[in-house]
Structure formats: structure tokens, C-alpha cells
């Protein structure tokens, strides 16, 4: 017997459609019968993973009968040293996507509001809908720049989260250091800024900020970083959040114990220190 039940899913998820990812290369290959495909949709690293990450994975393989380190101690330590932060200011996640979900789970109540400059990355909306919160979209201004006045005007007593993607997916526009500073100063202190810096390593503008200086200064901000883009590890699913310790402690409460697998932890630690340049696969 199938399709005959009265099981009801949560009301909140009735507004959610399953995520549709960019079409994988193998699917297009089999559909069109062509072999050489350059995929741009998911901003993966076309150079492939770091050889040091591959080596670290090989070294970790014999231990995969063990659960991974649930505290991701070595990786957090490595990132903390690189960023001049404390490991307690970091949480490692199953990709940046999971960080967005964890932040939503930790801070959003039904009826709360999140502000999202639009268009932007779709996962902020997913996190809000999952928790029964409402999304307030603030259209980007001229030339797709952030409309700071409109963002500030959109704040209400129910606003819990402001999601800023800088550089923004899909427009590539960014928020300058001074404008982010201004925004953090004028926002009411109960609002957490989720600052998505997934593409920070590609930004070259002198006034660009990856937001970490504001974490160090203690502002209510969570900076999202990922190993999926410049570090070439999208298939392993590993990213992290950097935030003041008190905010990390709240997010840790909703994290699953073994959210980041052992191979991902080892590869990310190795990739972090690999500053070598590699030949492009598509030459
Ligand atoms: C802006 C932005 N943030 C976060 C992510 C999440 O990346 P991941 O979950 O692979 O770490 C992506 C991936 O496309 C992205 O474009």
C-alpha cells in the first residue's frame, strides 16, 4: 500500500521547494554526448583540488572506520592561526550551506524577519523558511550596489538577521569596509549580520573587507567562508563560520556531533596552507 497516509509535514516547509542544483557535468555529457564541458554554474575551482589535500585524504583513508573529530580541533586551530583568531571564534560546517542553516536554527523564531538584499544567494531564504521566519527582500540599487538606506529602513523589531553576500552571488558587487563599518554601527545590536564571504579570496578592490576585522572587534557578525571555491574542495563539503565566541557557542548547540567528515577535515587543513599555483585543466 502506498500514498495512503495522513502524515503531515510542518506548515513552515510547505513554502519550500527542494533545491535544484546546477546540472552536473556528467549529466550534460550523457544528455548531449559531448565530452569537453566547462561548467560555470556553481563557481567550482576549474584547477581541481590541491595535491596536498589529496595527499592528506590518502593518509586519512585507513582511519575512516573511526568517527571524525566532532570538535574539528586541528582544522579550527589551523584556521585560527592563519586568521589570527581564537579557535573558540570558529565553527566548522558541512559546507557554507550548513552554516546558514545552523545560524537560522540557532537564531530564528517563527515570525521573525531576515533582511536579504536581492538578488542574492538562495540559501538565506531557505534557512528562514525552514524556521517559519519571513524574508524581507531589499532590491539592490543602481549597478547592483547595496542600498544601505533601504536596508536600514527595512529593519523592524522582528528583524533578527541581515544577510550580506560580499562579493554578492550573482552580481559580483561588494560592500566596502567603511560601509560595512557604518552599517554595523547603526544597526540595532539585536541584529546578527551573516556576512557571506564565500568569494573573498577573489576580491581585489583596496576597500574590500572579508568582515573578519569586525569579528575580531566583537561586532554581532558571523563571517561565512568555504573550502568549495578557491580551495577546490566542493565535493567534500566543508566551510566555516567566524564570529564572536558568544555567538559561536549558540550555533554549536544546534550542530550535529559529526557534521564534518574526517577526509574533509584533513583535506581542508592541508589546502589551507597550500599557496602553490597549478596548471589550468582547461588550457
Ligand atoms: C555566496 C555563496 N555562499 C555560500 C555558498 C555555499 O558553498 P558551500 O556550501 O559549497 O560551502 C555558495 C555556493 O555556491 C555561495 O555561492
Coordinates of C-alpha atoms and ligand atoms in Angstrom, one line a residue:
X1 CA 0.0 0.0 0.0
X2 CA 1.4 3.4 -0.9
X3 CA 0.3 7.0 -0.9
X4 CA -2.3 6.3 1.7
X5 CA -1.5 8.1 4.9
X6 CA -2.3 11.2 6.9
X7 CA 1.2 12.2 7.8
X8 CA 1.5 15.9 7.8
X9 CA 4.8 17.8 7.4
X10 CA 5.4 21.1 9.3
X11 CA 3.4 24.1 8.0
X12 CA 6.6 26.1 7.6
X13 CA 8.0 23.8 5.0
X14 CA 5.0 24.0 2.7
X15 CA 6.6 27.1 1.2
X16 CA 9.9 25.3 0.5
X17 CA 10.8 23.7 -2.8
X18 CA 13.7 21.2 -2.9
X19 CA 16.9 22.9 -4.1
X20 CA 17.7 22.5 -7.8
X21 CA 21.5 22.4 -8.2
X22 CA 23.3 23.4 -11.3
X23 CA 23.4 20.5 -13.8
X24 CA 26.4 18.3 -13.1
X25 CA 28.9 17.8 -16.0
X26 CA 28.3 14.0 -16.2
X27 CA 24.6 14.6 -16.7
X28 CA 25.1 17.0 -19.6
X29 CA 27.7 14.7 -21.1
X30 CA 25.3 11.8 -21.2
X31 CA 22.4 14.0 -22.5
X32 CA 24.4 15.6 -25.3
X33 CA 27.1 13.0 -26.0
X34 CA 29.9 15.6 -25.7
X35 CA 33.0 15.2 -23.6
X36 CA 34.6 18.6 -23.1
X37 CA 32.3 20.8 -20.9
X38 CA 33.3 23.8 -18.9
X39 CA 30.8 24.3 -16.1
X40 CA 30.4 27.8 -14.7
X41 CA 27.2 27.4 -12.8
X42 CA 28.4 26.6 -9.3
X43 CA 31.7 28.6 -9.3
X44 CA 33.7 25.4 -8.7
X45 CA 37.5 25.7 -8.9
X46 CA 38.4 24.6 -12.5
X47 CA 42.0 23.9 -11.4
X48 CA 40.9 21.0 -9.3
X49 CA 41.9 20.2 -5.7
X50 CA 45.2 20.9 -4.1
X51 CA 47.6 18.0 -4.4
X52 CA 48.4 18.5 -0.7
X53 CA 44.7 18.0 0.1
X54 CA 44.7 14.8 -2.0
X55 CA 47.7 13.5 -0.1
X56 CA 46.1 14.3 3.2
X57 CA 43.0 12.4 2.2
X58 CA 45.1 9.3 1.2
X59 CA 46.8 9.5 4.6
X60 CA 43.5 9.6 6.4
X61 CA 41.8 6.8 4.5
X62 CA 43.0 3.9 6.8
X63 CA 41.2 5.6 9.7
X64 CA 37.7 6.0 8.2
X65 CA 36.3 3.3 10.4
X66 CA 36.6 5.9 13.2
X67 CA 34.2 8.8 13.7
X68 CA 35.6 12.1 12.8
X69 CA 36.8 14.6 15.4
X70 CA 33.5 16.2 16.4
X71 CA 35.3 19.4 17.6
X72 CA 37.3 19.7 14.4
X73 CA 40.2 20.6 16.7
X74 CA 43.1 20.6 14.2
X75 CA 41.3 22.4 11.5
X76 CA 40.0 25.1 13.8
X77 CA 43.5 25.5 15.2
X78 CA 44.9 25.8 11.7
X79 CA 42.3 28.4 10.6
X80 CA 42.7 30.3 13.9
X81 CA 46.4 30.6 13.4
X82 CA 46.0 31.7 9.8
X83 CA 43.4 34.3 10.7
X84 CA 44.9 35.5 13.9
X85 CA 41.7 34.5 15.9
X86 CA 40.9 32.1 18.7
X87 CA 39.6 28.5 17.8
X88 CA 36.6 29.4 20.0
X89 CA 35.6 32.0 17.4
X90 CA 35.2 29.4 14.7
X91 CA 32.7 26.7 13.8
X92 CA 33.4 24.2 11.0
X93 CA 30.4 23.2 9.0
X94 CA 29.4 20.8 6.3
X95 CA 29.9 23.4 3.6
X96 CA 28.9 27.1 4.0
X97 CA 25.3 25.9 3.3
X98 CA 25.2 24.1 6.6
X99 CA 26.4 27.2 8.4
X100 CA 23.5 29.2 7.0
X101 CA 21.1 26.5 8.2
X102 CA 22.7 26.3 11.6
X103 CA 22.6 30.1 12.1
X104 CA 18.9 30.1 11.1
X105 CA 18.2 27.2 13.5
X106 CA 20.0 29.0 16.3
X107 CA 18.6 32.4 16.0
X108 CA 15.2 32.5 14.1
X109 CA 11.8 32.0 15.7
X110 CA 8.6 31.7 13.6
X111 CA 7.5 35.2 12.6
X112 CA 11.0 36.7 12.8
X113 CA 12.3 38.6 9.8
X114 CA 15.5 38.4 7.9
X115 CA 16.7 41.1 5.5
X116 CA 18.2 40.0 2.2
X117 CA 19.5 42.4 -0.4
X118 CA 18.1 40.9 -3.6
X119 CA 19.0 39.2 -5.8
X120 CA 21.4 37.1 -3.7
X121 CA 22.3 33.5 -2.8
X122 CA 19.1 31.4 -2.3
X123 CA 20.1 29.6 0.9
X124 CA 19.4 32.5 3.2
X125 CA 15.8 32.3 2.2
X126 CA 15.8 28.5 2.7
X127 CA 17.1 28.9 6.3
X128 CA 14.4 31.5 7.1
X129 CA 11.6 29.5 5.6
X130 CA 12.7 26.4 7.4
X131 CA 12.3 28.2 10.7
X132 CA 9.0 29.8 9.8
X133 CA 10.6 33.2 9.6
X134 CA 9.8 35.9 6.9
X135 CA 12.2 37.1 4.3
X136 CA 12.3 40.8 3.6
X137 CA 14.0 41.4 0.3
X138 CA 15.6 44.8 -0.3
X139 CA 16.3 45.3 -4.0
X140 CA 19.9 46.1 -4.9
X141 CA 20.3 49.7 -6.0
X142 CA 21.9 51.2 -9.1
X143 CA 24.5 49.0 -10.8
X144 CA 23.6 46.2 -8.3
X145 CA 25.2 48.0 -5.4
X146 CA 23.8 47.6 -1.8
X147 CA 21.2 50.2 -0.9
X148 CA 22.3 50.9 2.7
X149 CA 19.5 53.3 3.4
X150 CA 16.9 50.9 2.2
X151 CA 18.4 48.1 4.2
X152 CA 18.4 50.2 7.4
X153 CA 14.8 51.3 6.7
X154 CA 13.7 47.7 6.4
X155 CA 14.7 47.0 10.0
X156 CA 11.8 46.3 12.4
X157 CA 11.6 44.9 15.9
X158 CA 11.3 41.4 14.4
X159 CA 14.4 41.7 12.4
X160 CA 16.9 39.1 13.6
X161 CA 19.3 38.5 10.7
X162 CA 20.8 40.6 7.9
X163 CA 22.4 38.5 5.2
X164 CA 25.0 40.3 3.2
X165 CA 26.8 38.4 0.5
X166 CA 30.0 40.2 -0.5
X167 CA 31.1 39.7 -3.2
X168 CA 27.5 39.0 -4.0
X169 CA 26.4 35.9 -5.8
X170 CA 25.1 36.6 -8.5
X171 CA 26.1 40.2 -9.2
X172 CA 29.7 40.3 -8.0
X173 CA 29.2 43.6 -6.3
X174 CA 30.6 44.1 -2.8
X175 CA 30.2 46.2 0.4
X176 CA 33.2 48.4 1.1
X177 CA 35.0 48.2 4.5
X178 CA 33.7 51.7 5.5
X179 CA 30.1 51.0 4.5
X180 CA 30.1 47.7 6.5
X181 CA 31.6 49.5 9.4
X182 CA 28.9 52.2 9.2
X183 CA 26.1 49.5 8.9
X184 CA 27.3 47.6 11.9
X185 CA 27.4 50.8 13.9
X186 CA 23.9 51.9 13.0
X187 CA 22.1 48.6 13.2
X188 CA 20.3 47.7 16.5
X189 CA 22.5 45.4 18.5
X190 CA 19.9 42.5 18.5
X191 CA 20.5 42.0 14.8
X192 CA 23.1 39.5 13.7
X193 CA 24.8 40.1 10.4
X194 CA 25.5 37.0 8.3
X195 CA 28.4 38.2 6.2
X196 CA 28.9 35.7 3.4
X197 CA 32.5 36.0 2.2
X198 CA 32.5 32.8 0.1
X199 CA 34.3 34.6 -2.7
X200 CA 36.5 36.9 -0.6
X201 CA 39.7 35.4 -1.9
X202 CA 38.8 36.6 -5.4
X203 CA 38.2 40.2 -4.4
X204 CA 41.0 42.6 -5.3
X205 CA 39.5 46.1 -4.5
X206 CA 41.5 48.0 -2.0
X207 CA 38.4 48.8 0.1
X208 CA 37.1 45.2 0.1
X209 CA 36.7 43.6 3.5
X210 CA 36.1 39.9 4.3
X211 CA 34.5 41.0 7.5
X212 CA 36.9 39.3 9.9
X213 CA 38.2 42.5 11.4
X214 CA 34.7 43.1 12.6
X215 CA 34.5 39.7 14.2
X216 CA 37.8 40.5 16.0
X217 CA 36.3 43.8 17.1
X218 CA 33.4 41.9 18.7
X219 CA 30.5 43.1 16.5
X220 CA 27.5 40.8 16.1
X221 CA 28.6 39.3 12.8
X222 CA 29.1 35.8 11.5
X223 CA 31.5 35.6 8.6
X224 CA 30.9 32.6 6.3
X225 CA 33.9 31.0 4.5
X226 CA 34.0 27.9 2.3
X227 CA 36.6 25.4 1.1
X228 CA 34.4 24.8 -2.0
X229 CA 35.6 27.7 -4.2
X230 CA 39.2 28.8 -4.2
X231 CA 40.3 25.8 -2.2
X232 CA 38.8 23.4 -4.7
X233 CA 37.1 21.0 -2.2
X234 CA 33.4 21.4 -3.1
X235 CA 32.8 17.7 -3.2
X236 CA 34.0 17.2 0.4
X237 CA 31.5 19.8 1.9
X238 CA 33.5 21.9 4.3
X239 CA 33.2 25.5 5.3
X240 CA 33.3 27.6 8.4
X241 CA 31.9 30.5 10.3
X242 CA 33.9 33.1 12.3
X243 CA 32.1 35.1 14.9
X244 CA 32.5 36.4 18.5
X245 CA 32.7 33.5 20.9
X246 CA 29.3 34.0 22.5
X247 CA 27.6 33.7 19.1
X248 CA 29.6 30.6 18.2
X249 CA 28.5 29.0 21.5
X250 CA 24.9 29.4 20.5
X251 CA 25.4 27.9 17.0
X252 CA 27.3 24.9 18.4
X253 CA 24.1 23.9 20.3
X254 CA 22.4 23.0 17.1
X255 CA 25.3 21.4 15.3
X256 CA 25.2 17.7 14.8
X257 CA 28.0 15.9 16.5
X258 CA 29.9 14.6 13.4
X259 CA 28.8 17.2 10.8
X260 CA 32.2 17.4 9.0
X261 CA 33.7 14.1 7.9
X262 CA 37.3 13.1 8.6
X263 CA 38.5 13.3 5.0
X264 CA 37.1 16.8 4.6
X265 CA 38.8 17.9 7.9
X266 CA 42.2 16.6 6.8
X267 CA 41.9 18.0 3.2
X268 CA 40.8 21.4 4.4
X269 CA 43.8 21.7 6.8
X270 CA 46.2 20.8 4.0
X271 CA 44.6 23.1 1.4
X272 CA 44.6 26.0 3.8
X273 CA 48.4 26.1 3.7
X274 CA 48.8 25.3 0.0
X275 CA 49.6 28.6 -1.7
X276 CA 51.0 26.9 -4.8
X277 CA 49.7 27.6 -8.3
X278 CA 48.6 24.8 -10.6
X279 CA 48.1 24.4 -14.3
X280 CA 44.6 25.0 -15.6
X281 CA 42.8 21.9 -16.6
X282 CA 41.1 23.7 -19.5
X283 CA 44.1 25.1 -21.3
Ligands
LIG1 C1 27.5 33.0 -1.9 C2 27.7 31.6 -1.5 N1 27.7 31.3 -0.2 C3 27.8 30.1 0.2 C4 27.9 29.0 -0.7 C5 27.9 27.7 -0.1 O1 29.0 26.9 -0.5 P1 29.3 25.5 0.1 O2 28.1 25.0 0.8 O3 29.7 24.7 -1.0 O4 30.4 25.8 1.1 C6 27.9 29.3 -2.1 C7 28.0 28.2 -3.1 O5 27.7 28.3 -4.2 C8 27.8 30.6 -2.5 O6 27.7 31.0 -3.8

